[in-house]
CSV table of C-alpha atoms and ligand atoms in Angstrom, one decimal:
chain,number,residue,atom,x,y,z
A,1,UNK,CA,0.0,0.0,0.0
A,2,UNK,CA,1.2,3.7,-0.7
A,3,UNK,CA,-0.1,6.6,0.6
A,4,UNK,CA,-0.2,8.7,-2.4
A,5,UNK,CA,-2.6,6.1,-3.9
A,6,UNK,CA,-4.6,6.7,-0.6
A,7,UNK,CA,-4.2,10.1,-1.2
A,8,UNK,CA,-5.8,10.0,-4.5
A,9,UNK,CA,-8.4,7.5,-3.6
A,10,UNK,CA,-10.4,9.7,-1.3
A,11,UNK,CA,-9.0,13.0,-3.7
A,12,UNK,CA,-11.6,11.2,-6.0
A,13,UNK,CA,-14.3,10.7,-3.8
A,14,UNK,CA,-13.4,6.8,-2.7
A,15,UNK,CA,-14.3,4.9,0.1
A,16,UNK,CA,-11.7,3.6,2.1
A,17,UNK,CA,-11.5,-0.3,4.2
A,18,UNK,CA,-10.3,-0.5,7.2
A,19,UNK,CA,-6.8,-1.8,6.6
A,20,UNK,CA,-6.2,1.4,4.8
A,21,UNK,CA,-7.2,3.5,7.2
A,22,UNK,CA,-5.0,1.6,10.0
A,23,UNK,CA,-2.2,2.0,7.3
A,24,UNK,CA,-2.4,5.6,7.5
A,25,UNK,CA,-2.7,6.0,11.2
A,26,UNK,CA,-0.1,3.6,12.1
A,27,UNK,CA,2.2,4.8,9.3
A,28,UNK,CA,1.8,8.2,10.3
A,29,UNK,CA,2.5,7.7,13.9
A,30,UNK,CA,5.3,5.6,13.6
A,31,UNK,CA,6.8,8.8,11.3
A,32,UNK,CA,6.9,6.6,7.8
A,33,UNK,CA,4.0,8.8,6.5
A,34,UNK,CA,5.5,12.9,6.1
A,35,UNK,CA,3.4,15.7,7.5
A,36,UNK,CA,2.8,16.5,3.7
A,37,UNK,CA,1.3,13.2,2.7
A,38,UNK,CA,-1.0,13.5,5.8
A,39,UNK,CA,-2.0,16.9,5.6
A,40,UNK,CA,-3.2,16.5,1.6
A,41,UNK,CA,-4.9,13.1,3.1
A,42,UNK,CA,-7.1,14.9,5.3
A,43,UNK,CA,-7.9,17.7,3.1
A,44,UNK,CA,-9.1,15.4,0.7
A,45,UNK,CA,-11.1,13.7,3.7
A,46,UNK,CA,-12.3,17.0,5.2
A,47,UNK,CA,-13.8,17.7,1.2
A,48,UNK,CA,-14.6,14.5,0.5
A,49,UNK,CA,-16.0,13.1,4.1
A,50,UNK,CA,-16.0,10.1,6.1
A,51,UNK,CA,-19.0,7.5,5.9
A,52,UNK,CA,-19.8,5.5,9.1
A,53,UNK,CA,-17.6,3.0,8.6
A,54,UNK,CA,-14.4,5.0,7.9
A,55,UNK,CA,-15.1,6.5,10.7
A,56,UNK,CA,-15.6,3.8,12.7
A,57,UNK,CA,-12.1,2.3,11.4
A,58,UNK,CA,-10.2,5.8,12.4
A,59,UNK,CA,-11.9,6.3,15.6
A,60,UNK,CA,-10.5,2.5,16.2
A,61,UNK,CA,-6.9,3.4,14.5
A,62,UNK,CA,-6.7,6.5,16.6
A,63,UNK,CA,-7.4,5.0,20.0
A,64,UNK,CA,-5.2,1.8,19.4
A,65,UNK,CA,-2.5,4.0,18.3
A,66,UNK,CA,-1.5,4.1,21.9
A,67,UNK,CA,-2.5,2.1,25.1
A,68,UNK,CA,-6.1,2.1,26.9
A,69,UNK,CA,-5.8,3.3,30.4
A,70,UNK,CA,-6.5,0.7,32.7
A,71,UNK,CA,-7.5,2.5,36.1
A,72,UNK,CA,-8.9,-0.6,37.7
A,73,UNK,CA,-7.3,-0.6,40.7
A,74,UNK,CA,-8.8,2.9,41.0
A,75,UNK,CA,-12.1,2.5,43.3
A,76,UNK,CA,-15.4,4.0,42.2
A,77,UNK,CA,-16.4,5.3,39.0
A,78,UNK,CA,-14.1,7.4,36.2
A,79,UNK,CA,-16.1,10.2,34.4
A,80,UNK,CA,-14.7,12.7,32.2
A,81,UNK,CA,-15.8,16.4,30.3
A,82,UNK,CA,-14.9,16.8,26.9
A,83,UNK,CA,-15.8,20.2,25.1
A,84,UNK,CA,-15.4,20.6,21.2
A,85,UNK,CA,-13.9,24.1,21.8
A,86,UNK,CA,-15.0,27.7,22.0
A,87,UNK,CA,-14.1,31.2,22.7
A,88,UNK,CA,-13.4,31.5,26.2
A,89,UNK,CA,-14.8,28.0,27.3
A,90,UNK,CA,-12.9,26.9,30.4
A,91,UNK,CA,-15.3,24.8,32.4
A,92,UNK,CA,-12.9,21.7,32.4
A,93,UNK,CA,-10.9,23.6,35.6
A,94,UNK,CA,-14.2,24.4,37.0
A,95,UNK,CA,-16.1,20.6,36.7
A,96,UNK,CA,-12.7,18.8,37.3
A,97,UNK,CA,-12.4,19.5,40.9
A,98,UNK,CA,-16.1,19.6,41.4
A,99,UNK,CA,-16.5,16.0,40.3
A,100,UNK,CA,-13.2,15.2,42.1
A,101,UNK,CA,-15.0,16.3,45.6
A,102,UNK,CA,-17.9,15.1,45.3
A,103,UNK,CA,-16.2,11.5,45.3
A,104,UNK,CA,-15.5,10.6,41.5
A,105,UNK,CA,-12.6,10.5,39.5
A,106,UNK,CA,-11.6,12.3,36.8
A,107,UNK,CA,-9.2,11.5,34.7
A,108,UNK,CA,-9.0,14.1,31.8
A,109,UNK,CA,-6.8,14.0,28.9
A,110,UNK,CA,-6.7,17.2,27.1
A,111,UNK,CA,-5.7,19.1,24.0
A,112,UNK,CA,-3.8,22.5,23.4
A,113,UNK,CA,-5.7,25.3,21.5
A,114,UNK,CA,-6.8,24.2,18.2
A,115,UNK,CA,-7.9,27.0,15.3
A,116,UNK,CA,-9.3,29.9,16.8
A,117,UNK,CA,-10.5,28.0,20.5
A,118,UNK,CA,-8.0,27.8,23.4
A,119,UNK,CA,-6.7,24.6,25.4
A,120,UNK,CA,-7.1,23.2,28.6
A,121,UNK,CA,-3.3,22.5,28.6
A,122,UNK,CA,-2.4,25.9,27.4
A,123,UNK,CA,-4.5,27.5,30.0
A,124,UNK,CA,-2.6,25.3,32.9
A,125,UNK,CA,0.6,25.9,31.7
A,126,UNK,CA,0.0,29.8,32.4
A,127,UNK,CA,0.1,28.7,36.0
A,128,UNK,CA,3.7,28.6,36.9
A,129,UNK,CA,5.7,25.2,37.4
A,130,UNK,CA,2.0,22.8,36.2
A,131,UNK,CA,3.2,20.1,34.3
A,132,UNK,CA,1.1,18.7,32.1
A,133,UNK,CA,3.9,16.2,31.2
A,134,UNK,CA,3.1,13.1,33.4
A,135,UNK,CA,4.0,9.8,32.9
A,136,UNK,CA,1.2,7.1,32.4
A,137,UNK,CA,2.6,6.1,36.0
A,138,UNK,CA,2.5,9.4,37.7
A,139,UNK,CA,-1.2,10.0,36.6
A,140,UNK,CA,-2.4,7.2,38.3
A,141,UNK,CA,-0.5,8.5,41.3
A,142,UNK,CA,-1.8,11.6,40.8
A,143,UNK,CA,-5.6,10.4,40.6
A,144,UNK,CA,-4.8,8.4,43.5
A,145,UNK,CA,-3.9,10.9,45.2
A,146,UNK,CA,-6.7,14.1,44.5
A,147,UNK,CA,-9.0,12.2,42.5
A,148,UNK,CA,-8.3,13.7,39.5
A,149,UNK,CA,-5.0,14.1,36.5
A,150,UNK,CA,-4.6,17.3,34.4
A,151,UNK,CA,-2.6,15.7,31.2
A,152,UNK,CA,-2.1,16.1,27.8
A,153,UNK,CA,-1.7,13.5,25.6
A,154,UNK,CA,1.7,11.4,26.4
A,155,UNK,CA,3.3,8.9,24.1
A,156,UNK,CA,1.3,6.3,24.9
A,157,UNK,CA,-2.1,7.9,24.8
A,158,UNK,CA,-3.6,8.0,21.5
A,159,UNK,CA,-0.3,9.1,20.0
A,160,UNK,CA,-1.9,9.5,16.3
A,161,UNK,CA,-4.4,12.1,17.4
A,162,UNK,CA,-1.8,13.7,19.4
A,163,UNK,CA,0.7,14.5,16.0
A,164,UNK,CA,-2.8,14.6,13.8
A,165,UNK,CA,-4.6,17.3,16.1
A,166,UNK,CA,-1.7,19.4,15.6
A,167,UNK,CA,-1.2,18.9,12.0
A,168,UNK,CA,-4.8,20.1,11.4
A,169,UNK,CA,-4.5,22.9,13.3
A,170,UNK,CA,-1.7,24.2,10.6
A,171,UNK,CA,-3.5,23.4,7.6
A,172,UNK,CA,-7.3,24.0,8.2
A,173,UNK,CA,-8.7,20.6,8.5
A,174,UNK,CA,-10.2,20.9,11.6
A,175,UNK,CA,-14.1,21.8,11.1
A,176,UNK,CA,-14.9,18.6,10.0
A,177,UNK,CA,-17.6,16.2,12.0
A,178,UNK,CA,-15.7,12.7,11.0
A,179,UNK,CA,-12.3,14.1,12.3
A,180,UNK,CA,-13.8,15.9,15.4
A,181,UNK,CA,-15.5,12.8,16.4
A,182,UNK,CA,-12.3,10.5,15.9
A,183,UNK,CA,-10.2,12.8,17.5
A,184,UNK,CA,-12.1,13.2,20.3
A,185,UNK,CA,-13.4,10.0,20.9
A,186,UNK,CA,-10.0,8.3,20.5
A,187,UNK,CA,-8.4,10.3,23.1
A,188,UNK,CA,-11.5,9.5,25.8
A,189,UNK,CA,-11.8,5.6,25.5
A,190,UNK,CA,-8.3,5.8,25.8
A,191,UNK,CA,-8.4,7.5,29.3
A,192,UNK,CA,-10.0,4.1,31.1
A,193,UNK,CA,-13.9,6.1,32.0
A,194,UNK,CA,-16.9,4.5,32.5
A,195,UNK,CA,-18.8,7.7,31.8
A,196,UNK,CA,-18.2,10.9,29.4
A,197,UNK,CA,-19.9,14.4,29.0
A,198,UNK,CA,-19.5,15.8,26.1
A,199,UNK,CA,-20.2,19.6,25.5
A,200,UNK,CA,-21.0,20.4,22.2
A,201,UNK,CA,-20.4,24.2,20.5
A,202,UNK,CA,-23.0,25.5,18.2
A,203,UNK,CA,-22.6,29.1,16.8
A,204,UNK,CA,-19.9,31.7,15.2
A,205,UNK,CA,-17.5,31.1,18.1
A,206,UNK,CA,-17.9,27.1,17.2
A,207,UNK,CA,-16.1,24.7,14.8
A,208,UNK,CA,-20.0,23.6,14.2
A,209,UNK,CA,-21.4,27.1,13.3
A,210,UNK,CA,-24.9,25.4,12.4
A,211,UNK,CA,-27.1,23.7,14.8
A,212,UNK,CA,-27.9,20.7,12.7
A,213,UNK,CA,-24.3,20.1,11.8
A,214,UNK,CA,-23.5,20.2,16.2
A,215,UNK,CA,-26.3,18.0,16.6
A,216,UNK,CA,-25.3,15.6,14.1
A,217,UNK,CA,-21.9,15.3,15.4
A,218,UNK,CA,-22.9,14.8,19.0
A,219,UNK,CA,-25.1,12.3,17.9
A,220,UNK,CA,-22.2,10.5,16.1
A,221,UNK,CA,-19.8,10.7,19.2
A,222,UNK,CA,-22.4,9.4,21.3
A,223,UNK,CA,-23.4,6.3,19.5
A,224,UNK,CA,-19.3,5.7,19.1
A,225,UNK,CA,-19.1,6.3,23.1
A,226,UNK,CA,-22.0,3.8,23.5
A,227,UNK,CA,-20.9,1.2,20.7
A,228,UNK,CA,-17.4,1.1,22.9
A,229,UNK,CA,-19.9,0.3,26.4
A,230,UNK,CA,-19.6,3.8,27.8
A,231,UNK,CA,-22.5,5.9,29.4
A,232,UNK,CA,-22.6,9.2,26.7
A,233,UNK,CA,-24.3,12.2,26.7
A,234,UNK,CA,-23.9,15.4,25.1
A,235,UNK,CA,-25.0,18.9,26.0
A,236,UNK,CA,-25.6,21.1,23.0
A,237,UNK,CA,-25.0,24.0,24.1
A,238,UNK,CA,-24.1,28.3,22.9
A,239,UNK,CA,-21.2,29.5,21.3
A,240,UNK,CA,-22.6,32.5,19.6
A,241,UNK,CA,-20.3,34.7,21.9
A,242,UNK,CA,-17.7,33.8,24.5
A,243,UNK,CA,-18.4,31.7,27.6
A,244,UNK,CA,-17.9,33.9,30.4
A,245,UNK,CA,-16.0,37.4,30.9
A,246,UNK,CA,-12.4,36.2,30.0
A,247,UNK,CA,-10.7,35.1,27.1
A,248,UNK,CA,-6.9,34.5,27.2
A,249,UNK,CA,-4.9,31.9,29.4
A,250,UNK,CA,-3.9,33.8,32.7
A,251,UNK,CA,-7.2,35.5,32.6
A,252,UNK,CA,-9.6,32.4,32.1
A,253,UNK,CA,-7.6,30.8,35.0
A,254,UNK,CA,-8.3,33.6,37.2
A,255,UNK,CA,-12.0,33.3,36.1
A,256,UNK,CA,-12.2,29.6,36.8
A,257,UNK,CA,-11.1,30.5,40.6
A,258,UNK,CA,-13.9,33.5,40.6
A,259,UNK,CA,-16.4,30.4,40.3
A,260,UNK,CA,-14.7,27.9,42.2
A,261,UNK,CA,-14.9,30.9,44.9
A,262,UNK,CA,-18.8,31.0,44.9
A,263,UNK,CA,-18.7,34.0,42.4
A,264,UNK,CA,-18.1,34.4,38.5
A,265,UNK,CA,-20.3,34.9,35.1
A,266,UNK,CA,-23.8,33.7,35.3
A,267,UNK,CA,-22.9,32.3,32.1
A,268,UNK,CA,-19.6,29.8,33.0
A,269,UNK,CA,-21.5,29.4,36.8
A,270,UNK,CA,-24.4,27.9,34.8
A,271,UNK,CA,-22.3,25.7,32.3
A,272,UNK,CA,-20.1,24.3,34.7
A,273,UNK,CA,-22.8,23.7,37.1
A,274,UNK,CA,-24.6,21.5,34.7
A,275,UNK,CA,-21.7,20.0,33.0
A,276,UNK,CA,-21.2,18.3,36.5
A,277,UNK,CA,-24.5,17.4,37.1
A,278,UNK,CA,-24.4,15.4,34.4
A,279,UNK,CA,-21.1,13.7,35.1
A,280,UNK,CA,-22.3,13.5,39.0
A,281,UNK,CA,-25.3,11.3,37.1
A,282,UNK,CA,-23.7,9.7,34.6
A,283,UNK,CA,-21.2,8.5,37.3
A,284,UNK,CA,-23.8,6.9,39.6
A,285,UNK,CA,-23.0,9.3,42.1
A,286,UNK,CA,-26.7,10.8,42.1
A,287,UNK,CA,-29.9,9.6,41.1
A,288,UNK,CA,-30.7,12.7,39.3
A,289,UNK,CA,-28.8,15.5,37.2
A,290,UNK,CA,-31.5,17.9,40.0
A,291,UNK,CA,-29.5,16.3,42.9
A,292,UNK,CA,-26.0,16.2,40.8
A,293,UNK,CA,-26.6,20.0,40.7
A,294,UNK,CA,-27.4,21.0,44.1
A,295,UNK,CA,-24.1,18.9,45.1
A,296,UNK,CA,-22.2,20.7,42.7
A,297,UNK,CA,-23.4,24.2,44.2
A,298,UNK,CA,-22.9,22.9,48.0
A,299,UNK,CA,-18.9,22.0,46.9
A,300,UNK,CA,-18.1,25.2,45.5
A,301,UNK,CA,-20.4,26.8,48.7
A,302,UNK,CA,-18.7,24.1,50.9
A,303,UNK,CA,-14.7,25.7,49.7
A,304,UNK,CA,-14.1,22.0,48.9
A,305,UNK,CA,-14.1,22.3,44.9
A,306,UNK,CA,-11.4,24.8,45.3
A,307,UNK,CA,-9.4,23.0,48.1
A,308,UNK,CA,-9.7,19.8,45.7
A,309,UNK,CA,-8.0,22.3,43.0
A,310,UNK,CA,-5.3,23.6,44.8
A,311,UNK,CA,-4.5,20.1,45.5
A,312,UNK,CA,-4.2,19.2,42.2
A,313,UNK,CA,-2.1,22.3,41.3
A,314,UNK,CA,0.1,21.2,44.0
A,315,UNK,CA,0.6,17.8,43.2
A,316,UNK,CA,1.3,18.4,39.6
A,317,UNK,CA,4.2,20.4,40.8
A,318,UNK,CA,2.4,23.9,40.4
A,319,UNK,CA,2.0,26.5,42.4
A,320,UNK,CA,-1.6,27.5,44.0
A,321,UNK,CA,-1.0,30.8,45.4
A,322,UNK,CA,-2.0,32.9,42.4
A,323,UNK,CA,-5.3,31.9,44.2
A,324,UNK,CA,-5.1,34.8,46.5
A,325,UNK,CA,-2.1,36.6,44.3
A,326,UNK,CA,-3.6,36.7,40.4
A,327,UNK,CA,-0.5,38.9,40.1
A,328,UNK,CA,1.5,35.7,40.3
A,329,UNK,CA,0.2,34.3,36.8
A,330,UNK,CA,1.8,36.5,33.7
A,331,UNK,CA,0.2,39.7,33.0
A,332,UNK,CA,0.0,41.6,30.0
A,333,UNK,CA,2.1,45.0,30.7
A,334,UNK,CA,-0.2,47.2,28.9
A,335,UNK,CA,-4.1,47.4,28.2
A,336,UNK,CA,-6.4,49.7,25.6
A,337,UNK,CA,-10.3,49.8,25.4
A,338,UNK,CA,-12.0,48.8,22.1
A,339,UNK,CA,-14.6,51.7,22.0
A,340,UNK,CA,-18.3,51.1,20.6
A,341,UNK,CA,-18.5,53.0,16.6
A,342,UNK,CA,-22.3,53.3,17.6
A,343,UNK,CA,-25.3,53.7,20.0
A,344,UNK,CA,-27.7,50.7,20.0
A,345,UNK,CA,-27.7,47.4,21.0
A,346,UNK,CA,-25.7,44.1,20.7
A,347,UNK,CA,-27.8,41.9,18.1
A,348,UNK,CA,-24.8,38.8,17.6
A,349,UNK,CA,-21.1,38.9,18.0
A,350,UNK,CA,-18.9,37.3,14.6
A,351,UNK,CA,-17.1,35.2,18.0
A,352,UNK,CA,-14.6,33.2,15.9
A,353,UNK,CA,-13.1,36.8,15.0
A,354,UNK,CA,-12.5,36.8,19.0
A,355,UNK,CA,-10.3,34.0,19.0
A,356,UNK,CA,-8.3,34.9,15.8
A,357,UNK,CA,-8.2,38.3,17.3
A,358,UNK,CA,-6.2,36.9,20.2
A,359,UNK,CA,-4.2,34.2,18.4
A,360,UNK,CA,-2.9,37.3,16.6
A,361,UNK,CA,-1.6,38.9,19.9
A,362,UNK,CA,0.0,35.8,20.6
A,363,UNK,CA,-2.1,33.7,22.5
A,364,UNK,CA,-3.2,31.4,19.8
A,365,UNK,CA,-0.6,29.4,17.3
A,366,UNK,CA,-0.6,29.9,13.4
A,367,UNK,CA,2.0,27.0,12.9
A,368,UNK,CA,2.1,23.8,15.0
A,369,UNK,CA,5.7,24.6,16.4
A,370,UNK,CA,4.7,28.0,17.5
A,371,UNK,CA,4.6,29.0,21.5
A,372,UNK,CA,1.7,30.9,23.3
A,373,UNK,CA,1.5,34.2,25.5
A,374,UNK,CA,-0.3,33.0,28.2
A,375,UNK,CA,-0.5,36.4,29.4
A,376,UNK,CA,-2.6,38.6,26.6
A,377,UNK,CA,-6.4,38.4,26.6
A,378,UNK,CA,-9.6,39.6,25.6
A,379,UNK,CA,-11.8,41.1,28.4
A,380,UNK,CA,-15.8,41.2,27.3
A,381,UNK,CA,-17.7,43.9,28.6
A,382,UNK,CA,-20.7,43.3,26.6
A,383,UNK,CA,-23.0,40.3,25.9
A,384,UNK,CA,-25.5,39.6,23.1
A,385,UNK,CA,-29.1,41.7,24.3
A,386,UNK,CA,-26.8,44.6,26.1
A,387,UNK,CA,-27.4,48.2,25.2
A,388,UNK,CA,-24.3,49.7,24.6
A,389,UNK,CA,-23.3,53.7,23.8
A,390,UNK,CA,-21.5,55.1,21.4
A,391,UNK,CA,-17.7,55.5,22.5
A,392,UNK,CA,-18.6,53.1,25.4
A,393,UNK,CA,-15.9,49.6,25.9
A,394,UNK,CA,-16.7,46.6,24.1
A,395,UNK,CA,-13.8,45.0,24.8
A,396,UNK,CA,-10.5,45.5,27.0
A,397,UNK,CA,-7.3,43.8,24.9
A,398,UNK,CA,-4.8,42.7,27.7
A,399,UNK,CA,-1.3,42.8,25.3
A,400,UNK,CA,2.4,42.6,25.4
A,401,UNK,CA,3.4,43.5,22.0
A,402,UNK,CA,1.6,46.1,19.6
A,403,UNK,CA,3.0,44.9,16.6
A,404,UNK,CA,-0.3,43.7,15.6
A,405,UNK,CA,-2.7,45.1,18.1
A,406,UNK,CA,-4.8,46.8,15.6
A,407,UNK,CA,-5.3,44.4,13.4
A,408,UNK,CA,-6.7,42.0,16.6
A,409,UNK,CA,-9.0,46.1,17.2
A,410,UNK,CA,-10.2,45.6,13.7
A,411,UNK,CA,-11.5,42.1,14.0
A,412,UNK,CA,-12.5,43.2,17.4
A,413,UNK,CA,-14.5,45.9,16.3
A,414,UNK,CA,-16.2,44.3,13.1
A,415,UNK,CA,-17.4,41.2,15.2
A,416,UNK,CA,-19.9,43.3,17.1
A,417,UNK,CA,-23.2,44.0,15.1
A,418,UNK,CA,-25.4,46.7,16.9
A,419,UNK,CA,-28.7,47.5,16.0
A,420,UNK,CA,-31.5,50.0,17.2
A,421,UNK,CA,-33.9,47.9,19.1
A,422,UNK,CA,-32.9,44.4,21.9
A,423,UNK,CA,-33.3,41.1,20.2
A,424,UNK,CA,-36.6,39.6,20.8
A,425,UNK,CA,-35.0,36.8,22.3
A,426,UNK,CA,-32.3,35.3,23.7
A,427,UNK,CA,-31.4,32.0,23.2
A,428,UNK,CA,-31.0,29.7,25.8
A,429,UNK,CA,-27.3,28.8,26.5
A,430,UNK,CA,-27.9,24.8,27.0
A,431,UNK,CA,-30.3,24.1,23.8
A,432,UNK,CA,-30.7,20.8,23.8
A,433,UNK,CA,-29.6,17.4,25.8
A,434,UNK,CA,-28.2,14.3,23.5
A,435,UNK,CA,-28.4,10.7,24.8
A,436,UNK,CA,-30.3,11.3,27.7
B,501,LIG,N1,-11.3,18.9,20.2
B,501,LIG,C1,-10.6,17.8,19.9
B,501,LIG,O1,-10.1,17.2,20.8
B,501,LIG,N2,-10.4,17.5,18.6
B,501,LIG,C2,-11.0,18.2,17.6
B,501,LIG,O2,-10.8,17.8,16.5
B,501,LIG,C3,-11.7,19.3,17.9
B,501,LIG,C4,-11.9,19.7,19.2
């Protein structure tokens, strides 16, 4: 078999078996496939699509590209969160230590910023000395220990998606359902859960931008969650402007503690509450997501979701005192207002543009080798339904450089549409429950 025949095959609209597929993967991962070969491969997949069964066999590749966790000798039940990314979307550090007090264990395996949405392991690594890095060995240690593991992918865990993920990111392959779901899926069954959440995006901040296209997809991770014996549902819920206040590394880490603290956005408060509700269910800790959700509010009321994640930060090596010091994370040294052109009232944010707006002050990659400024950041003053006057702040840009700080004010700027009277109606930020 040859790749470039591959290449060609789905170029033309062919339908691949499964022993082509695992050549691919395994080829690729092993380093015998080039980045080039890949890359045109999934272009021509990301045009072409995926049908069930490819999907099935790359989902399969993907996660047998590595080991499965086994966290047996673990006691009770492993649940995990997985989001398919967003604009300031950083419930993962909220619902992780939730879930981890209430008696559950979370073991999450995450990704770094991908396109225009930030990274659960880009966001840690802003807090000084986390590592992200651990061993197989030293996660279960670490889960042992505080009942949940903050990792990215190692060597052993789904290797492929880990070298694929990042290849896609480079060559705009990544808003496709068949290489969302593999991706995402591979890297969960790998992690050893009994349970998963997932948290679909749907709008302009989303990879999915339409509804149909978000519900699809959950549906397809959902049957591949349940065809592999795992309890799966999926929350569809709003990306039509960013979750929360904060968007940026430092700053969504602060935010995560504002919530953790009893306080924060409505918005995140509500999202993260629910998120672990459902995990609280799904892991047989409560007989409802109703009672999932009133123990989620008693542990961040109780002070022990934030105890469980200053724990963790601890035992990954980092250090927990930008808890009561924010100062301690890195800070952008300067800060300017983006000013409202016009009087009126926020009728839909373009929210993508948000998140290219900050990759372009450095907190986003453009090429897969690329490092991050965990300090700039994107503060929102407005939200979708807010009346806003001319010259008043839309946004506050947190930045270090101002090399290309008004190109990130001229995406800013044209994302916002205002218009004379308040949208009828808001939509609701959870819109609908898959799997249930
Ligand atoms: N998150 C993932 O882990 N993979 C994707 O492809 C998209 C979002």
């Amino acid at each position: 078999m040859r790749a470039v025949d591959l290449i060609r095959k789905k170029r033309d609209s062919g339908e691949h078996s499964r022993e082509e597929i695992g050549f691919l993967i395994s080829g690729y991962t092993r380093g015998e496939i080039p980045d080039y070969q890949m890359a045109a491969w999934l272009m021509a997949a990301w045009i072409r699509g995926l049908n069930r069964s490819e999907l099935a066999s790359l989902t399969e590749s993907m996660l047998y590209s590595g080991e499965v966790l086994d966290l047996s000798r673990i006691p009770g039940k492993k649940v995990d969160k997985h989001s398919t990314g967003g604009v300031g979307d950083k419930t993962s550090l909220i619902l992780a230590p939730i879930v981890a007090a209430g008696g559950l264990t979370v073991p999450m395996i995450s990704g770094r910023g991908l396109g225009h949405t930030g990274g659960t392991l880009d966001k840690l690594e802003s807090i000084p000395g986390f590592n992200v890095n651990l061993s197989l060995e030293e996660f279960r240690n670490v889960l042992r220990d505080c009942g949940l593991g903050l990792i990215g992918q190692t060597a052993e865990i789904a290797p492929a998606d880990k070298k694929i993920y990042a290849l896609r990111d480079a060559t705009s392959t990544v808003e496709n359902i068949g290489l969302i779901c593999a991706s995402i899926m591979s890297k969960k069954l790998a992690e050893g859960i009994d349970a998963l959440v997932l948290d679909v995006k749907t709008g302009s901040g989303a990879f999915m931008k339409r509804e149909e296209d978000s519900i699809r997809l959950a549906e397809l991770m959902v049957e591949t969650g349940k065809r592999m014996g795992k309890k799966v549902v999926a929350l569809i819920t709003d990306m039509n402007q960013p979750l929360g206040r904060m968007a940026g590394h430092s700053n969504e880490v602060i935010e995560c503690t504002e919530v953790l603290n009893g306080g924060g956005p409505a918005d995140l408060r509500e999202l993260s509450l629910e998120l672990s509700a459902w995990m609280f269910f799904l892991g047989e800790r409560t007989k409802s997501v109703d009672e999932g959700r009133v123990l989620a509010q008693s542990l961040i009321a109780s002070g022990h979701a934030m105890e469980r994640f200053r724990h963790c930060i601890r035992v990954q090596g980092g250090d927990d005192h930008f808890v009561e010091k924010p100062q301690l994370l890195p800070r952008a040294r300067s800060r300017l207002d983006v000013l409202s052109s016009a009087s009126g009232f926020i009728s839909a944010t373009n929210c993508e543009q948000f998140g290219i707006a900050l990759a372009t002050l450095g907190g986003g990659r453009e090429k897969k080798e690329d490092t991050i400024d965990h300090a700039v950041g994107l503060e929102f003053h407005k939200r979708i339904g807010d009346r806003v006057e001319k010259r008043e702040p839309l946004v506050t840009i947190h930045y270090n450089s101002g090399a290309k700080l008004a190109e990130a004010q001229r995406l800013i700027v044209a994302s916002y549409e205002i218009g004379e009277v308040a949208p009828s109606e808001r939509l609701p930020l959870i819109r609908r429950i898959i799997g249930a």
